[in-house]
Tab-separated table of C-alpha atoms and ligand atoms in Angstrom:
chain	number	residue	atom	x	y	z
Z	1	MET	CA	-15.719	2.454	22.297
Z	2	GLU	CA	-12.322	3.906	20.512
Z	3	ARG	CA	-11.029	6.790	20.319
Z	4	LEU	CA	-12.130	8.225	16.531
Z	5	GLN	CA	-8.646	9.056	15.475
Z	6	LYS	CA	-7.721	5.047	16.145
Z	7	VAL	CA	-10.954	3.588	14.497
Z	8	MET	CA	-8.751	5.403	11.203
Z	9	ALA	CA	-5.789	4.021	11.461
Z	10	HIS	CA	-7.781	0.738	11.306
Z	11	CYS	CA	-8.996	0.898	9.073
Z	12	GLY	CA	-6.332	1.726	6.686
Z	13	VAL	CA	-7.170	5.210	6.707
Z	14	ALA	CA	-3.383	6.817	7.738
Z	15	SER	CA	-1.040	6.456	10.628
Z	16	ARG	CA	-2.619	7.617	14.074
Z	17	ARG	CA	-0.613	10.503	13.832
Z	18	LYS	CA	-1.602	11.137	10.008
Z	19	SER	CA	-5.545	11.019	11.672
Z	20	GLU	CA	-5.124	13.474	14.071
Z	21	GLU	CA	-4.657	15.853	11.136
Z	22	LEU	CA	-7.478	14.890	9.314
Z	23	ILE	CA	-9.629	14.862	12.630
Z	24	GLN	CA	-7.569	18.339	12.856
Z	25	ALA	CA	-7.850	20.377	9.124
Z	26	GLY	CA	-11.995	18.852	10.011
Z	27	ARG	CA	-12.170	16.777	7.095
Z	28	VAL	CA	-13.828	14.008	9.451
Z	29	THR	CA	-16.944	13.702	10.896
Z	30	VAL	CA	-18.587	10.877	12.670
Z	31	ASN	CA	-22.939	10.790	11.746
Z	32	GLY	CA	-22.964	13.797	9.504
Z	33	LYS	CA	-20.717	15.660	12.238
Z	34	LYS	CA	-17.700	17.744	11.185
Z	35	VAL	CA	-15.391	16.683	14.651
Z	36	THR	CA	-12.202	18.282	15.064
Z	37	GLU	CA	-11.246	17.409	18.172
Z	38	LEU	CA	-8.963	14.547	19.224
Z	39	GLY	CA	-11.081	12.760	22.080
Z	40	VAL	CA	-13.487	11.800	20.628
Z	41	LYS	CA	-14.645	7.467	21.066
Z	42	VAL	CA	-16.727	6.106	18.589
Z	43	ASN	CA	-18.829	2.851	18.422
Z	44	PRO	CA	-18.470	0.058	15.831
Z	45	SER	CA	-22.365	1.723	13.922
Z	46	ASP	CA	-20.477	4.904	13.728
Z	47	LYS	CA	-20.721	6.569	10.578
Z	48	ILE	CA	-17.331	7.901	10.060
Z	49	GLU	CA	-15.943	10.027	6.471
Z	50	VAL	CA	-13.296	11.758	5.755
Z	51	ASP	CA	-13.532	14.466	2.742
Z	52	GLY	CA	-17.425	12.630	2.567
Z	53	VAL	CA	-15.890	9.496	2.029
Z	54	PRO	CA	-17.273	6.718	4.283
Z	55	ILE	CA	-14.832	4.632	5.561
Z	56	TYR	CA	-15.980	0.642	6.841
Z	57	GLN	CA	-14.998	0.017	9.787
Z	58	GLU	CA	-13.927	-3.103	9.698
Z	59	GLN	CA	-13.268	-5.662	13.365
Z	60	PRO	CA	-9.767	-5.702	13.644
Z	61	VAL	CA	-8.214	-8.772	12.521
Z	62	TYR	CA	-4.978	-10.687	12.939
Z	63	TYR	CA	-3.633	-14.118	11.011
Z	64	LEU	CA	-0.099	-16.063	11.592
Z	65	PHE	CA	0.301	-17.329	7.765
Z	66	TYR	CA	3.555	-19.917	6.776
Z	67	LYS	CA	3.896	-18.284	3.042
Z	68	PRO	CA	5.280	-20.894	0.110
Z	69	LYS	CA	7.760	-19.649	-2.389
Z	70	ASN	CA	6.996	-18.655	-5.118
Z	71	VAL	CA	3.840	-16.316	-4.153
Z	72	ILE	CA	4.191	-12.587	-3.758
Z	73	SER	CA	3.710	-10.415	-0.713
Z	74	ALA	CA	0.977	-8.198	-1.364
Z	75	VAL	CA	-2.764	-8.206	-1.879
Z	76	SER	CA	-3.074	-8.777	-5.710
Z	77	ASP	CA	-0.696	-8.621	-9.039
Z	78	ASP	CA	-0.862	-7.075	-11.821
Z	79	LYS	CA	1.125	-10.169	-13.984
Z	80	ASP	CA	-1.686	-12.338	-12.124
Z	81	ARG	CA	1.924	-14.417	-10.529
Z	82	PRO	CA	0.517	-15.682	-6.926
Z	83	VAL	CA	-0.130	-13.167	-3.687
Z	84	VAL	CA	-0.916	-13.627	-0.587
Z	85	ASN	CA	-4.507	-12.769	-0.365
Z	86	ASP	CA	-5.558	-15.634	-2.717
Z	87	TYR	CA	-4.967	-18.008	0.691
Z	88	PHE	CA	-7.358	-16.025	2.504
Z	89	THR	CA	-10.582	-15.874	0.213
Z	90	ARG	CA	-12.536	-17.038	3.069
Z	91	VAL	CA	-11.876	-14.345	4.629
Z	92	PRO	CA	-14.181	-11.321	4.309
Z	93	GLU	CA	-11.884	-8.758	6.143
Z	94	ARG	CA	-9.624	-6.457	4.099
Z	95	ILE	CA	-6.467	-8.102	5.097
Z	96	PHE	CA	-2.755	-6.994	4.301
Z	97	PRO	CA	1.107	-8.699	4.501
Z	98	VAL	CA	2.299	-6.762	7.755
Z	99	GLY	CA	5.503	-6.382	5.628
Z	100	ARG	CA	7.181	-8.700	3.106
Z	101	LEU	CA	8.730	-11.759	2.577
Z	102	ASP	CA	10.543	-12.441	-1.319
Z	103	TYR	CA	8.954	-14.900	-3.533
Z	104	ASP	CA	11.440	-16.880	-3.270
Z	105	THR	CA	11.775	-17.285	0.976
Z	106	SER	CA	9.334	-18.827	2.328
Z	107	GLY	CA	7.545	-18.315	6.882
Z	108	LEU	CA	6.309	-16.910	8.575
Z	109	LEU	CA	4.073	-13.554	7.651
Z	110	LEU	CA	1.568	-11.853	9.402
Z	111	MET	CA	-1.726	-10.222	7.570
Z	112	THR	CA	-4.426	-8.257	9.565
Z	113	ASN	CA	-5.950	-4.739	8.568
Z	114	ASP	CA	-4.903	-3.326	11.145
Z	115	GLY	CA	-2.796	-0.657	9.789
Z	116	GLU	CA	-1.566	1.147	13.408
Z	117	PHE	CA	-0.408	-2.137	14.441
Z	118	ALA	CA	1.803	-2.534	10.826
Z	119	ASN	CA	3.034	0.065	11.470
Z	120	LEU	CA	4.322	-0.603	14.929
Z	121	LEU	CA	5.706	-3.874	14.292
Z	122	THR	CA	7.431	-2.829	10.505
Z	123	HIS	CA	8.769	0.197	12.003
Z	124	PRO	CA	12.161	-1.072	13.073
Z	125	LYS	CA	13.334	1.168	15.667
Z	126	HIS	CA	11.089	-1.195	17.512
Z	127	GLU	CA	12.905	-4.228	17.094
Z	128	ILE	CA	11.565	-7.286	16.764
Z	129	ASP	CA	13.836	-10.493	15.865
Z	130	LYS	CA	12.834	-11.721	13.034
Z	131	VAL	CA	14.531	-15.852	12.416
Z	132	TYR	CA	15.513	-16.607	9.744
Z	133	VAL	CA	17.511	-19.380	8.271
Z	134	ALA	CA	19.093	-19.979	4.964
Z	135	LYS	CA	21.047	-22.904	2.957
Z	136	VAL	CA	24.200	-20.613	2.019
Z	137	LYS	CA	26.401	-21.580	-1.069
Z	138	GLY	CA	29.893	-22.289	0.437
Z	139	ILE	CA	31.062	-23.715	4.187
Z	140	ALA	CA	30.036	-20.828	6.910
Z	141	THR	CA	32.459	-20.822	9.674
Z	142	LYS	CA	32.397	-18.221	12.630
Z	143	GLU	CA	34.988	-16.304	11.751
Z	144	ALA	CA	34.092	-15.594	8.603
Z	145	LEU	CA	29.944	-14.546	9.667
Z	146	LYS	CA	31.418	-12.112	12.693
Z	147	PRO	CA	31.310	-9.306	10.759
Z	148	LEU	CA	27.318	-9.811	10.783
Z	149	ARG	CA	27.495	-9.362	14.916
Z	150	ASN	CA	28.555	-5.575	14.862
Z	151	GLY	CA	26.894	-4.721	11.332
Z	152	ILE	CA	27.978	-4.182	7.677
Z	153	ARG	CA	27.712	-1.401	5.221
Z	154	ILE	CA	25.250	-2.384	2.824
Z	155	GLU	CA	24.513	0.370	0.535
Z	156	GLY	CA	25.975	2.665	2.679
Z	157	ARG	CA	24.543	2.401	5.346
Z	158	LYS	CA	25.557	-0.056	8.315
Z	159	THR	CA	23.080	-3.116	9.374
Z	160	ALA	CA	22.253	-2.833	13.303
Z	161	PRO	CA	23.768	-5.674	14.786
Z	162	ALA	CA	22.443	-9.707	13.589
Z	163	ARG	CA	22.258	-12.648	16.082
Z	164	PHE	CA	23.645	-16.036	14.101
Z	165	LYS	CA	24.083	-19.266	14.368
Z	166	VAL	CA	25.877	-22.088	11.759
Z	167	LEU	CA	22.711	-24.469	11.880
Z	168	SER	CA	25.092	-27.132	9.549
Z	169	THR	CA	27.697	-27.680	6.973
Z	170	ASP	CA	27.821	-29.952	3.499
Z	171	HIS	CA	31.663	-30.352	3.181
Z	172	ARG	CA	31.026	-32.895	-0.319
Z	173	LYS	CA	27.744	-30.681	-1.249
Z	174	GLY	CA	29.631	-27.561	-0.099
Z	175	THR	CA	27.045	-25.644	1.705
Z	176	SER	CA	25.794	-24.431	5.122
Z	177	VAL	CA	22.907	-23.536	6.959
Z	178	VAL	CA	22.487	-20.726	9.193
Z	179	GLU	CA	20.666	-18.709	11.502
Z	180	LEU	CA	20.841	-15.534	11.421
Z	181	ILE	CA	18.516	-13.217	14.054
Z	182	ILE	CA	17.789	-9.462	12.554
Z	183	HIS	CA	15.698	-6.790	13.794
Z	184	GLU	CA	15.538	-4.529	10.241
Z	185	GLY	CA	13.474	-5.549	7.678
Z	186	ARG	CA	15.693	-3.621	4.675
Z	187	ASN	CA	15.182	-4.768	0.635
Z	188	HIS	CA	16.721	-8.358	0.625
Z	189	GLN	CA	18.355	-7.756	3.108
Z	190	VAL	CA	18.966	-11.416	4.837
Z	191	LYS	CA	20.295	-12.312	1.446
Z	192	ASN	CA	22.567	-9.482	0.633
Z	193	MET	CA	24.416	-9.526	4.019
Z	194	LEU	CA	24.926	-13.130	4.002
Z	195	SER	CA	26.430	-12.337	0.127
Z	196	VAL	CA	28.522	-9.257	1.527
Z	197	VAL	CA	29.893	-11.891	3.643
Z	198	GLY	CA	30.659	-14.644	1.404
Z	199	PHE	CA	28.022	-16.858	1.357
Z	200	PRO	CA	24.929	-16.280	-1.465
Z	201	VAL	CA	21.585	-17.773	-0.068
Z	202	MET	CA	20.367	-20.288	-2.452
Z	203	LYS	CA	16.920	-21.021	0.087
Z	204	LEU	CA	15.492	-18.691	2.579
Z	205	LYS	CA	12.744	-19.098	5.605
Z	206	ARG	CA	11.573	-17.378	8.053
Z	207	GLU	CA	11.125	-19.509	11.374
Z	208	LYS	CA	9.568	-16.347	13.508
Z	209	VAL	CA	8.591	-12.920	14.140
Z	210	GLY	CA	8.538	-12.299	18.339
Z	211	THR	CA	7.341	-15.387	19.778
Z	212	LEU	CA	5.527	-16.113	17.387
Z	213	ASP	CA	6.975	-20.038	15.779
Z	214	LEU	CA	5.732	-21.766	12.482
Z	215	ILE	CA	4.741	-24.780	14.864
Z	216	GLY	CA	1.714	-27.288	13.465
Z	217	LEU	CA	1.871	-24.683	10.012
Z	218	ASN	CA	2.316	-26.415	6.448
Z	219	PRO	CA	3.359	-24.381	3.660
Z	220	GLY	CA	0.270	-21.785	2.645
Z	221	ASP	CA	-1.674	-23.003	5.395
Z	222	TYR	CA	-2.724	-19.648	8.674
Z	223	ARG	CA	-4.027	-19.141	12.500
Z	224	GLU	CA	-5.779	-16.098	13.675
Z	225	LEU	CA	-3.341	-14.567	16.779
Z	226	THR	CA	-5.329	-15.319	20.018
Z	227	LYS	CA	-5.800	-11.917	21.648
Z	228	LYS	CA	-2.814	-12.625	24.374
Z	229	GLU	CA	-0.450	-13.257	21.201
Z	230	VAL	CA	-1.975	-9.895	19.848
Z	231	SER	CA	-0.530	-7.990	23.102
Z	232	GLN	CA	2.691	-9.506	23.361
Z	233	LEU	CA	3.594	-8.302	20.205
Z	234	TYR	CA	1.785	-4.811	21.201
Z	235	VAL	CA	4.182	-5.577	23.941
Z	236	LEU	CA	6.993	-5.851	22.676
Z	237	ALA	CA	6.723	-3.499	19.939
Z	238	ASN	CA	6.402	-0.626	22.029
Z	239	LYS	CA	9.393	-1.647	24.317
Z	240	GLU	CA	12.034	1.057	23.276
A	301	URA	N1	15.540	-10.971	3.780
A	301	URA	C1	15.904	-11.540	2.652
A	301	URA	O1	16.783	-11.555	1.902
A	301	URA	N2	14.832	-11.695	1.912
A	301	URA	C2	13.614	-11.797	2.891
A	301	URA	O2	12.774	-11.911	1.727
A	301	URA	C3	12.937	-11.813	3.841
A	301	URA	C4	14.494	-11.057	4.728
């Protein structure tokens, strides 16, 4: 048995808070009876409706996906370009990506049908580290990347302090490979940060999210998260 608002959030109806508001507003019924209190628990066979529309109770599922480059982090695309859900045709649950990676970025992307989990993980205040490896134009040095440590201004807002390492430099080609660890998820954040300090990104891969990595997977592969991994992510996200 789970709390009604938690089940609603899992099903992607709304966040847990919004689901509570829907319940209190008298818009939710369980097995035909209006529920307005927040303590009610339901099981998977209960029929839940919001404004008379049934919601389908799926068990929450969690996948770790190695997104190849040139794939859109979306469930579908109106221009028929490849999307991440194309790789999950054998998964019956209605899963979606947790946050996004750019079309040309490869790497670790979580997929789930659990809206609450997705909100928790993508909220910057939860500070889950994400490790990126970028191939950049130019010879990167510690000194040149230093401003990233304190945060830099992008579109009028300062980024949170980041950690970085220069992994290699190729003086002949004039390129470098840089590891950057951030916990925010603003649009094109890594590309923007590196370009502001003078190193335009040529290639980008996300190697880690929290304690998860891509070991054993090739681009396009996925695996289910273990129960332990899911609860570790909840623990990481809930630390304030
Ligand atoms: N930062 C970017 O610039 N792109 C991504 O895909 C992810 C982080």
